[in-house]
Amino acid sequence: MATKRRKAAKKKSAKKRPARKKPAKKKAVKKKSAKKKSAKKKPAAPAIVNVAGIIRTHAKNLSGKVALVQGDRVQTWRESYERSSQVAQALKAAGVGNQDRVAFLDKNSIEHFEVFYGCALLNAVSVDINFRLAPPEVAYIVNDARAKVFVVGPDFVPVLDAIAGDLKHIKKIVVIGGHSRHESYESWVSRYQPIDPGATAKKGDVAFQLYSSGTTGRPKGVMLTNENFLCILPSARDLWGMNEHAVNLVAMPLFHIGGSGWATAGQYNGCKSIIVRETTDVGGIVRMIGEHRITHAFMVPALLAFTLAVPGVDKADFSSLKLIAYGASPISEQVLASSLKTFKCDFVQVYGLTETTGVVTMLMHEDHDVDGPKKHLLRSCGKPSLGIELKVVDEKGKEVPTGEVGEIIIRSGQVMKGYWNMPEETAKSIRNGWFYTGDAAYKDKDGYVYIHDRMKDMIVSGGENVYPAEVENALMKHPAVADVAVIGIPDDTWGEVPLAIVVRKPNVEVSEDDIVAFGRTQLAGFKTPKKVVWADALPRNPSGKILKKDLRAPYWAGRTRQVN
């Protein structure tokens, strides 16, 4: 009976509870007020609207979190901001002002980020130089950019010594690690207080200037604006999961958009960045992934292939990896399949150019169907990414039908401002708001884009167009071919004919006739190489692209025209 009374009392109490609204409301008001009070103490961070905003915002909101790691060196976001502010003051004292250029020559390093953001805090422009260039080429870029300050890494003192007398606009040279005639970077930076100069950049102001690889003539300075960056950086969080908890591998050269663009995307989204000074120690990169619990990485296909060849790679710890993006050159199905099996994470293929601030198409992980019905998509570079308008057009700029090869053109806020001091080249490349990439491709009925080749590398044989990439992809299927490049060489009958330069797999016997015969089983007669030569390795630039100009040179020597 007592039990029944207790149950009845509970029910009665429960029924009365809804009537007690006033105290609950007061509590809720108090909580809301407390939240408001807390919000006043810790205001929401302003939206990042320019490159300088990356370091300013994260220094405030992620102050004590690690931003950069290079070997034993570690910088928090606050420390990175303070160093960048010191660099900005040092640059200002050297005469660097609004939109002035600052040249930087070094391998991947923390100093790159200090100079990059130091320039941004002043609204100046950082110009990273390809460290593989010969001294006269470096001098050309420094002079072309009209750089006022030149920061040089320790490995490039011989280059500096060779060209110092030829630099026309430089007011200050500093050398990381010191120099007998020039101030050391460390003493230069430490002389100034960590005070942000507070410059404000407009959308159209240039933030970064990268030079084209120079594979087709003198390098062109690609002007990338704050708006260009802000059109692409936010999507890395939504599409790739980059955030303040992610750990990003910065392995590709930072003078290339594949390196600097990827690194900046990670930094925009608050990632910890692990800097690889150079990629020659592939075994070290494999170990680093496990040691630093790396979650995101960008690698060119050649680097993926090298990592797969590291002894014991199948036993390495890749459990932290969430995503690997790859691109910049074709990848064989074998390397891709092995990479998927080895790294056990999402893979995304990307296609882009320096002039588009990087990525314009993506082949997402769900389309990486190595053995299934969507296997054909692996030959594609995917579909246009967010904010990208992409067309494939003929020589008159008219869109071509599905499946027909034409030139890729892009319209987007990511498209560069133009080429530095080259208005005619800019006008050729950007027409009616569209950037003409010079890449030959076609679209399928579902909108996937298939790259055929650079338009300039196209071979015209007997009036027929031959796209080397198509021939290369076919020959890569031969079991004895490790690598291949196809170029056009002069021919008295056909004008030009395809030549295959083949790297053979070790301990495999194969003849020229074998390759030609195999080609005939894969390709139309006019596309099949008429000749095969052997090479130990193919020359590539830092982004992994084959240097076709170097391969063509011996065959076209002495000719005033490069077509026949």
Coordinates of C-alpha atoms in Angstrom, one line a residue:
M1 CA 0.0 0.0 0.0
A2 CA 2.9 2.4 0.9
T3 CA 4.4 1.6 -2.5
K4 CA 1.2 2.5 -4.3
R5 CA 1.1 5.8 -2.4
R6 CA 4.7 6.7 -3.3
K7 CA 3.9 5.9 -7.0
A8 CA 0.8 8.1 -6.9
A9 CA 2.8 10.9 -5.3
K10 CA 5.4 10.7 -8.0
K11 CA 2.7 10.9 -10.7
K12 CA 1.1 13.9 -9.0
S13 CA 4.5 15.6 -8.7
A14 CA 5.2 15.0 -12.4
K15 CA 1.9 16.5 -13.4
K16 CA 2.6 19.6 -11.4
R17 CA 6.1 20.2 -12.9
P18 CA 5.0 21.9 -16.1
A19 CA 3.3 24.7 -14.1
R20 CA 6.7 25.7 -12.6
K21 CA 7.8 27.7 -15.6
K22 CA 9.0 30.9 -14.0
P23 CA 12.1 29.5 -12.1
A24 CA 13.1 27.5 -15.2
K25 CA 12.8 30.6 -17.4
K26 CA 15.0 32.6 -14.9
K27 CA 17.6 29.9 -15.0
A28 CA 17.6 29.9 -18.8
V29 CA 17.9 33.7 -18.8
K30 CA 20.8 33.5 -16.4
K31 CA 22.6 30.9 -18.6
K32 CA 21.9 33.0 -21.7
S33 CA 23.3 36.0 -20.0
A34 CA 26.3 34.1 -18.9
K35 CA 26.9 33.0 -22.5
K36 CA 26.7 36.6 -23.6
K37 CA 29.1 37.7 -20.9
S38 CA 31.5 35.0 -22.0
A39 CA 31.1 36.0 -25.6
K40 CA 32.2 39.5 -24.7
K41 CA 35.3 38.2 -23.2
K42 CA 36.2 36.1 -26.2
P43 CA 34.8 37.6 -29.4
A44 CA 34.4 35.6 -32.5
A45 CA 37.3 35.8 -34.9
P46 CA 36.7 37.9 -37.9
A47 CA 36.5 36.2 -41.3
I48 CA 39.8 35.7 -43.0
V49 CA 39.6 38.0 -46.0
N50 CA 43.2 38.1 -47.2
V51 CA 46.5 36.1 -46.8
A52 CA 47.7 38.2 -43.9
G53 CA 44.4 37.3 -42.1
I54 CA 45.6 33.7 -41.9
I55 CA 48.4 34.4 -39.5
R56 CA 46.6 37.2 -37.7
T57 CA 43.5 35.1 -37.0
H58 CA 45.3 31.9 -36.0
A59 CA 47.8 33.7 -33.8
K60 CA 44.7 34.9 -31.8
N61 CA 42.5 31.8 -31.8
L62 CA 45.2 29.0 -32.0
S63 CA 47.9 30.9 -30.2
G64 CA 49.7 28.1 -28.4
K65 CA 49.0 25.4 -30.9
V66 CA 51.9 24.2 -33.1
A67 CA 51.8 25.7 -36.6
L68 CA 55.1 24.6 -38.2
V69 CA 57.5 21.8 -37.7
Q70 CA 60.8 21.4 -39.5
G71 CA 63.0 18.7 -38.1
D72 CA 63.7 19.7 -34.4
R73 CA 62.4 23.2 -35.0
V74 CA 58.8 24.0 -33.8
Q75 CA 56.8 27.2 -34.1
T76 CA 53.4 27.9 -32.5
W77 CA 50.9 30.2 -34.3
R78 CA 51.8 33.0 -31.9
E79 CA 55.5 32.5 -32.5
S80 CA 55.0 32.3 -36.2
Y81 CA 53.1 35.6 -36.1
E82 CA 55.7 37.4 -34.1
R83 CA 58.5 36.2 -36.4
S84 CA 56.5 37.3 -39.4
S85 CA 55.9 40.7 -37.8
Q86 CA 59.7 41.1 -37.2
V87 CA 60.3 40.2 -40.9
A88 CA 57.7 42.7 -41.9
Q89 CA 59.5 45.4 -39.9
A90 CA 62.9 44.4 -41.3
L91 CA 61.5 44.6 -44.9
K92 CA 59.9 48.0 -44.2
A93 CA 63.3 49.3 -42.9
A94 CA 64.9 48.0 -46.1
G95 CA 62.5 50.1 -48.2
V96 CA 59.9 47.5 -49.1
G97 CA 56.4 49.0 -49.4
N98 CA 53.0 48.4 -50.7
Q99 CA 53.1 45.7 -53.5
D100 CA 56.9 45.7 -53.7
R101 CA 58.5 42.3 -54.5
V102 CA 60.7 40.3 -52.2
A103 CA 62.7 37.4 -53.7
F104 CA 63.2 34.2 -51.8
L105 CA 65.6 31.3 -52.8
D106 CA 65.7 28.3 -50.5
K107 CA 64.5 24.7 -50.2
N108 CA 61.3 24.2 -48.1
S109 CA 61.8 25.8 -44.7
I110 CA 60.2 27.7 -41.9
E111 CA 61.8 30.8 -43.3
H112 CA 59.6 30.6 -46.4
F113 CA 56.5 31.1 -44.2
E114 CA 58.1 33.9 -42.2
V115 CA 58.9 35.8 -45.4
F116 CA 55.5 34.9 -47.0
Y117 CA 53.5 36.2 -44.1
G118 CA 56.0 39.1 -43.4
C119 CA 55.3 40.3 -46.9
A120 CA 51.5 39.8 -46.4
L121 CA 51.5 41.9 -43.2
L122 CA 53.1 44.8 -45.3
N123 CA 50.9 44.1 -48.4
A124 CA 54.1 43.3 -50.2
V125 CA 54.6 40.4 -52.6
S126 CA 56.7 37.2 -51.9
V127 CA 58.4 35.7 -55.0
D128 CA 59.7 32.2 -54.4
I129 CA 62.3 31.1 -56.9
N130 CA 62.8 27.6 -58.3
F131 CA 66.0 26.5 -56.5
R132 CA 66.9 24.1 -59.3
L133 CA 67.6 27.0 -61.7
A134 CA 71.0 27.9 -62.9
P135 CA 72.5 31.2 -61.7
P136 CA 71.6 33.3 -64.8
E137 CA 68.0 32.1 -64.6
V138 CA 67.8 33.1 -60.9
A139 CA 69.2 36.5 -61.8
Y140 CA 66.7 36.9 -64.5
I141 CA 63.7 36.3 -62.1
V142 CA 65.1 38.6 -59.4
N143 CA 65.6 41.4 -61.9
D144 CA 62.3 40.8 -63.7
A145 CA 60.4 41.0 -60.4
R146 CA 62.3 44.2 -59.5
A147 CA 62.8 42.7 -56.1
K148 CA 64.1 45.0 -53.4
V149 CA 65.2 42.4 -50.9
F150 CA 66.7 39.0 -51.6
V151 CA 66.6 36.2 -49.0
V152 CA 68.9 33.3 -49.8
G153 CA 69.2 29.9 -48.2
P154 CA 72.5 28.3 -47.1
D155 CA 72.6 25.8 -50.0
F156 CA 72.5 28.6 -52.5
V157 CA 75.4 30.9 -51.5
P158 CA 77.4 29.8 -54.6
V159 CA 74.4 31.0 -56.7
L160 CA 74.3 34.3 -54.9
D161 CA 78.0 34.8 -55.2
A162 CA 77.8 34.2 -59.0
I163 CA 75.0 36.7 -59.6
A164 CA 75.2 39.4 -56.8
G165 CA 76.9 41.9 -59.1
D166 CA 74.1 41.5 -61.7
L167 CA 71.1 42.2 -59.5
K168 CA 69.7 45.6 -60.6
H169 CA 67.1 46.5 -58.0
I170 CA 68.2 44.8 -54.8
K171 CA 68.7 47.0 -51.8
K172 CA 69.3 44.3 -49.2
I173 CA 70.6 40.7 -49.3
V174 CA 70.3 38.5 -46.3
V175 CA 71.6 34.9 -46.1
I176 CA 70.1 32.2 -43.9
G177 CA 73.0 30.8 -41.9
G178 CA 75.2 33.8 -42.6
H179 CA 77.7 35.1 -45.2
S180 CA 81.0 36.9 -45.2
R181 CA 79.6 39.9 -47.1
H182 CA 75.9 39.9 -46.3
E183 CA 74.0 40.0 -43.1
S184 CA 72.6 36.8 -41.7
Y185 CA 68.9 36.3 -41.7
E186 CA 68.7 35.7 -38.0
S187 CA 70.6 38.8 -37.0
W188 CA 68.5 40.8 -39.5
V189 CA 65.2 39.6 -38.2
S190 CA 66.1 39.9 -34.5
R191 CA 67.0 43.6 -34.8
Y192 CA 63.3 44.4 -35.1
Q193 CA 60.4 44.3 -32.7
P194 CA 57.5 41.9 -33.4
I195 CA 55.0 44.6 -34.3
D196 CA 52.5 44.0 -37.0
P197 CA 52.6 47.0 -39.4
G198 CA 48.9 46.5 -39.9
A199 CA 48.7 47.0 -43.7
T200 CA 45.4 46.1 -45.2
A201 CA 45.3 44.3 -48.5
K202 CA 42.5 44.7 -51.1
K203 CA 41.1 41.7 -53.0
G204 CA 42.9 42.6 -56.2
D205 CA 46.3 43.2 -54.5
V206 CA 48.9 40.6 -55.4
A207 CA 50.0 38.3 -52.6
F208 CA 52.3 35.8 -54.3
Q209 CA 54.2 35.7 -57.5
L210 CA 55.4 32.4 -58.9
Y211 CA 57.3 32.0 -62.1
S212 CA 56.3 29.5 -64.8
S213 CA 58.8 26.6 -65.1
G214 CA 60.4 28.0 -68.2
T215 CA 59.9 24.9 -70.2
T216 CA 58.6 26.9 -73.2
G217 CA 60.6 30.1 -73.2
R218 CA 61.5 32.7 -70.7
P219 CA 59.7 32.4 -67.3
K220 CA 56.5 34.4 -66.8
G221 CA 55.7 35.9 -63.4
V222 CA 52.2 34.7 -62.4
M223 CA 50.5 37.3 -60.2
L224 CA 48.2 35.6 -57.6
T225 CA 46.0 37.9 -55.6
N226 CA 44.4 37.7 -52.2
E227 CA 41.1 37.1 -53.9
N228 CA 42.6 34.2 -55.9
F229 CA 43.6 32.5 -52.7
L230 CA 40.4 33.2 -50.9
C231 CA 38.4 31.6 -53.7
I232 CA 40.1 28.3 -53.2
L233 CA 41.3 28.0 -49.6
P234 CA 38.0 27.5 -47.7
S235 CA 37.0 24.5 -49.8
A236 CA 39.9 22.4 -48.3
R237 CA 38.0 22.2 -45.1
D238 CA 34.7 21.2 -46.7
L239 CA 36.0 18.8 -49.3
W240 CA 39.2 17.4 -47.7
G241 CA 38.6 17.7 -44.0
M242 CA 41.5 20.1 -43.3
N243 CA 41.1 21.7 -39.9
E244 CA 42.9 22.7 -36.8
H245 CA 43.2 19.0 -35.7
A246 CA 44.7 17.9 -39.0
V247 CA 48.5 17.4 -39.6
N248 CA 49.6 18.4 -43.1
L249 CA 52.6 17.1 -45.0
V250 CA 54.4 19.9 -46.8
A251 CA 56.7 18.0 -49.1
M252 CA 56.4 19.4 -52.6
P253 CA 58.6 22.5 -53.5
L254 CA 57.1 25.7 -52.2
F255 CA 58.1 27.6 -55.3
H256 CA 55.5 25.5 -57.1
I257 CA 51.7 26.0 -56.7
G258 CA 51.4 22.3 -55.8
G259 CA 53.6 22.9 -52.8
S260 CA 52.7 26.5 -51.8
G261 CA 49.1 26.2 -52.6
W262 CA 48.7 23.0 -50.7
A263 CA 50.6 24.4 -47.7
T264 CA 48.6 27.6 -47.6
A265 CA 45.3 25.6 -47.8
G266 CA 46.4 23.7 -44.7
Q267 CA 47.4 26.9 -42.9
Y268 CA 44.2 28.7 -43.8
N269 CA 42.3 25.9 -42.1
G270 CA 44.6 25.8 -39.0
C271 CA 46.5 22.6 -39.7
K272 CA 49.8 21.7 -38.2
S273 CA 52.3 21.7 -41.1
I274 CA 55.2 19.2 -41.2
I275 CA 57.9 20.6 -43.5
V276 CA 60.0 18.3 -45.6
R277 CA 63.1 20.3 -46.8
E278 CA 63.6 18.1 -49.8
T279 CA 62.1 14.8 -51.0
T280 CA 65.3 12.9 -51.7
D281 CA 65.0 11.0 -48.4
V282 CA 61.9 9.0 -49.3
G283 CA 62.4 6.6 -46.5
G284 CA 62.4 9.5 -44.1
I285 CA 59.0 10.7 -45.4
V286 CA 57.6 7.2 -44.9
R287 CA 58.7 7.2 -41.2
M288 CA 57.6 10.8 -40.8
I289 CA 54.0 10.0 -41.6
G290 CA 53.8 7.6 -38.6
E291 CA 55.9 9.7 -36.3
H292 CA 54.0 12.9 -36.8
R293 CA 50.6 11.2 -37.3
I294 CA 50.2 13.0 -40.6
T295 CA 46.6 13.1 -41.9
H296 CA 46.9 14.9 -45.2
A297 CA 49.5 14.9 -48.0
F298 CA 50.0 16.0 -51.6
M299 CA 52.3 13.9 -53.7
V300 CA 53.2 13.8 -57.4
P301 CA 52.9 10.3 -58.9
A302 CA 56.7 10.0 -59.1
L303 CA 57.0 10.5 -55.3
L304 CA 54.2 7.9 -54.7
A305 CA 56.1 5.4 -56.8
F306 CA 59.3 6.1 -54.9
T307 CA 57.6 5.6 -51.5
L308 CA 56.2 2.3 -52.7
A309 CA 59.8 1.1 -53.4
V310 CA 61.0 1.9 -49.8
P311 CA 62.0 -1.4 -48.1
G312 CA 59.5 -2.3 -45.5
V313 CA 56.9 0.2 -46.7
D314 CA 54.2 -2.5 -46.2
K315 CA 55.0 -2.6 -42.5
A316 CA 55.1 1.2 -42.1
D317 CA 52.5 3.0 -39.9
F318 CA 50.0 4.9 -42.2
S319 CA 47.1 4.6 -39.8
S320 CA 46.8 8.4 -39.3
L321 CA 46.4 9.2 -43.0
K322 CA 43.0 10.4 -44.1
L323 CA 43.7 11.8 -47.6
I324 CA 46.4 11.9 -50.2
A325 CA 45.9 14.3 -53.1
Y326 CA 48.0 13.6 -56.2
G327 CA 48.4 15.2 -59.6
A328 CA 50.8 17.4 -61.8
S329 CA 51.6 14.4 -64.1
P330 CA 50.0 11.1 -65.3
I331 CA 49.9 8.1 -62.9
S332 CA 50.0 4.5 -64.0
E333 CA 47.2 2.2 -62.9
Q334 CA 49.8 0.0 -61.2
V335 CA 51.2 2.8 -59.0
L336 CA 47.7 4.0 -58.1
A337 CA 46.4 0.5 -57.3
S338 CA 49.5 -0.1 -55.1
S339 CA 49.1 3.3 -53.4
L340 CA 45.5 2.6 -52.5
K341 CA 46.4 -0.7 -51.1
T342 CA 49.5 0.5 -49.2
F343 CA 48.3 3.8 -47.7
K344 CA 44.6 2.7 -47.1
C345 CA 43.2 6.3 -47.1
D346 CA 41.1 8.4 -49.5
F347 CA 42.8 9.5 -52.7
V348 CA 41.9 12.5 -54.8
Q349 CA 43.3 13.3 -58.1
V350 CA 43.7 17.1 -58.9
Y351 CA 44.4 19.1 -62.0
G352 CA 45.3 22.8 -62.0
L353 CA 47.8 25.4 -63.0
T354 CA 49.8 28.1 -61.4
E355 CA 47.6 30.6 -63.3
T356 CA 44.5 29.2 -61.6
T357 CA 46.0 29.2 -58.1
G358 CA 46.0 25.4 -58.3
V359 CA 43.1 23.0 -58.3
V360 CA 40.3 23.3 -60.9
T361 CA 39.2 19.7 -61.2
M362 CA 39.0 16.8 -58.8
L363 CA 38.5 13.1 -59.2
M364 CA 37.1 12.1 -55.8
H365 CA 37.9 9.0 -53.9
E366 CA 34.6 7.3 -54.7
D367 CA 35.6 7.4 -58.4
H368 CA 38.9 5.5 -57.7
D369 CA 37.4 2.2 -58.8
V370 CA 40.5 0.2 -59.7
D371 CA 38.8 -3.1 -60.5
G372 CA 35.2 -2.1 -60.9
P373 CA 32.8 -0.8 -63.6
K374 CA 34.0 2.8 -63.1
K375 CA 37.7 1.9 -63.8
H376 CA 37.7 4.1 -66.9
L377 CA 37.3 7.2 -64.7
L378 CA 40.9 6.7 -63.5
R379 CA 42.0 8.2 -66.9
S380 CA 40.1 11.3 -66.0
C381 CA 41.1 14.2 -63.8
G382 CA 37.6 14.5 -62.5
K383 CA 35.0 17.2 -62.6
P384 CA 35.3 21.0 -62.2
S385 CA 35.6 21.9 -58.5
L386 CA 33.6 24.5 -56.6
G387 CA 33.4 27.9 -58.3
I388 CA 35.0 26.7 -61.5
E389 CA 33.5 27.1 -65.0
L390 CA 35.3 24.9 -67.4
K391 CA 34.8 24.5 -71.2
V392 CA 36.6 22.6 -73.9
V393 CA 36.7 24.7 -77.0
D394 CA 38.1 24.8 -80.6
E395 CA 40.5 27.3 -82.1
K396 CA 37.7 29.8 -82.5
G397 CA 36.7 29.5 -78.8
K398 CA 33.5 27.6 -79.6
E399 CA 32.6 24.7 -77.2
V400 CA 33.2 21.3 -78.9
P401 CA 30.8 18.4 -78.7
T402 CA 31.2 15.7 -76.0
G403 CA 34.1 13.4 -76.6
E404 CA 35.9 15.8 -79.0
V405 CA 39.3 17.1 -78.1
G406 CA 39.8 20.8 -77.7
E407 CA 41.5 23.3 -75.4
I408 CA 40.5 23.7 -71.7
I409 CA 39.4 27.2 -70.8
I410 CA 38.6 28.3 -67.2
R411 CA 36.5 31.2 -65.7
S412 CA 36.8 31.6 -62.0
G413 CA 37.9 33.9 -59.2
Q414 CA 40.9 31.7 -58.9
V415 CA 42.3 32.9 -62.3
M416 CA 45.5 35.0 -61.9
K417 CA 45.5 38.8 -62.2
G418 CA 47.9 38.3 -65.1
Y419 CA 51.6 37.9 -66.0
W420 CA 53.9 40.5 -64.4
N421 CA 55.0 43.1 -66.9
M422 CA 53.7 41.0 -69.8
P423 CA 50.4 42.6 -71.0
E424 CA 50.5 41.0 -74.4
E425 CA 51.0 37.5 -72.9
T426 CA 48.2 38.2 -70.4
A427 CA 45.9 39.3 -73.2
K428 CA 46.7 36.0 -75.1
S429 CA 45.9 33.9 -72.1
I430 CA 42.9 35.7 -70.7
R431 CA 40.2 36.5 -73.3
N432 CA 36.7 37.7 -72.5
G433 CA 37.2 36.6 -68.9
W434 CA 38.3 33.1 -69.8
F435 CA 41.8 31.7 -69.1
Y436 CA 43.1 29.6 -72.0
T437 CA 45.1 26.8 -70.4
G438 CA 46.9 25.4 -73.4
D439 CA 45.9 21.9 -72.3
A440 CA 44.1 19.6 -74.7
A441 CA 41.3 17.6 -73.3
Y442 CA 37.8 16.3 -73.8
K443 CA 34.7 15.8 -71.6
D444 CA 32.6 12.7 -71.4
K445 CA 28.7 12.7 -71.2
D446 CA 28.9 12.8 -67.4
G447 CA 31.1 15.9 -67.3
Y448 CA 34.4 14.2 -66.4
V449 CA 37.5 15.8 -68.0
Y450 CA 40.2 13.8 -69.7
I451 CA 43.5 15.5 -70.3
H452 CA 45.2 14.7 -73.6
D453 CA 48.2 16.8 -73.6
R454 CA 49.6 20.3 -73.7
M455 CA 48.4 21.9 -77.0
K456 CA 52.0 22.9 -77.7
D457 CA 53.2 19.3 -77.5
M458 CA 50.7 18.1 -80.1
I459 CA 52.3 16.3 -83.0
V460 CA 51.0 16.8 -86.5
S461 CA 51.8 13.8 -88.6
G462 CA 50.5 13.6 -92.2
G463 CA 47.8 16.1 -91.3
E464 CA 46.6 14.1 -88.3
N465 CA 46.8 15.3 -84.7
V466 CA 48.7 13.0 -82.3
Y467 CA 48.5 13.7 -78.6
P468 CA 51.6 12.3 -76.9
A469 CA 49.8 11.6 -73.6
E470 CA 47.5 9.2 -75.4
V471 CA 50.5 7.3 -76.9
E472 CA 52.4 7.3 -73.5
N473 CA 49.4 5.9 -71.7
A474 CA 49.1 3.1 -74.3
L475 CA 52.8 2.2 -74.1
M476 CA 52.8 2.2 -70.3
K477 CA 50.7 -0.9 -70.5
H478 CA 53.6 -2.9 -71.9
P479 CA 55.1 -5.1 -69.1
A480 CA 58.7 -4.0 -69.9
V481 CA 58.0 -0.2 -69.8
A482 CA 58.8 1.6 -66.5
D483 CA 58.5 5.1 -67.9
V484 CA 58.0 6.7 -71.4
A485 CA 57.9 10.1 -73.1
V486 CA 56.6 10.6 -76.6
I487 CA 57.8 13.6 -78.7
G488 CA 57.5 14.7 -82.3
I489 CA 60.6 14.6 -84.5
P490 CA 61.1 15.9 -88.1
D491 CA 60.2 13.5 -90.9
D492 CA 60.7 14.2 -94.6
T493 CA 57.5 12.3 -95.6
W494 CA 55.0 12.9 -92.8
G495 CA 56.3 16.3 -91.5
E496 CA 56.6 14.9 -87.9
V497 CA 56.4 11.4 -86.5
P498 CA 56.1 10.2 -82.9
L499 CA 59.3 9.0 -81.2
A500 CA 59.1 7.0 -77.9
I501 CA 61.8 7.5 -75.3
V502 CA 61.5 4.4 -73.1
V503 CA 62.9 3.6 -69.6
R504 CA 63.0 -0.2 -69.4
K505 CA 62.1 -2.1 -66.2
P506 CA 65.2 -3.8 -64.7
N507 CA 66.1 -7.3 -65.8
V508 CA 63.5 -7.3 -68.6
E509 CA 64.5 -8.0 -72.2
V510 CA 62.6 -6.0 -74.8
S511 CA 63.5 -4.7 -78.3
E512 CA 62.5 -1.6 -80.3
D513 CA 60.4 -3.8 -82.6
D514 CA 58.5 -5.3 -79.6
I515 CA 57.5 -1.8 -78.5
V516 CA 56.4 -0.7 -82.0
A517 CA 54.5 -3.9 -82.5
F518 CA 52.7 -3.5 -79.1
G519 CA 51.9 0.1 -80.0
R520 CA 50.2 -1.0 -83.1
T521 CA 47.9 -3.2 -81.1
Q522 CA 46.8 -0.2 -79.0
L523 CA 46.8 2.7 -81.4
A524 CA 46.0 3.8 -84.9
G525 CA 48.9 3.5 -87.3
F526 CA 49.6 7.3 -87.5
K527 CA 49.8 7.4 -83.7
T528 CA 52.2 4.5 -83.3
P529 CA 55.8 5.5 -82.6
K530 CA 58.0 5.1 -85.7
K531 CA 61.1 4.8 -83.6
V532 CA 62.1 3.9 -80.0
V533 CA 65.2 5.0 -78.1
W534 CA 66.2 4.0 -74.6
A535 CA 67.0 6.1 -71.5
D536 CA 68.0 5.4 -68.0
A537 CA 65.6 8.1 -66.7
L538 CA 63.4 10.9 -68.0
P539 CA 64.1 14.6 -67.1
R540 CA 61.4 16.1 -65.0
N541 CA 60.7 19.4 -63.4
P542 CA 60.0 19.6 -59.6
S543 CA 56.3 19.2 -60.1
G544 CA 56.9 15.9 -61.9
K545 CA 56.3 17.0 -65.5
I546 CA 58.5 15.6 -68.2
L547 CA 60.8 18.2 -69.7
K548 CA 59.7 17.7 -73.3
K549 CA 61.7 20.7 -74.5
D550 CA 64.9 19.1 -73.4
L551 CA 64.0 15.8 -75.0
R552 CA 63.1 17.5 -78.3
A553 CA 66.2 19.7 -78.5
P554 CA 68.7 17.3 -80.1
Y555 CA 66.2 16.3 -82.8
W556 CA 65.3 19.9 -83.7
A557 CA 68.8 21.5 -83.4
G558 CA 69.7 23.9 -86.2
R559 CA 66.1 24.5 -87.2
T560 CA 64.5 28.0 -87.0
R561 CA 61.1 26.4 -86.5
Q562 CA 60.0 23.8 -84.1
V563 CA 57.4 22.3 -86.4
N564 CA 58.0 20.5 -89.7

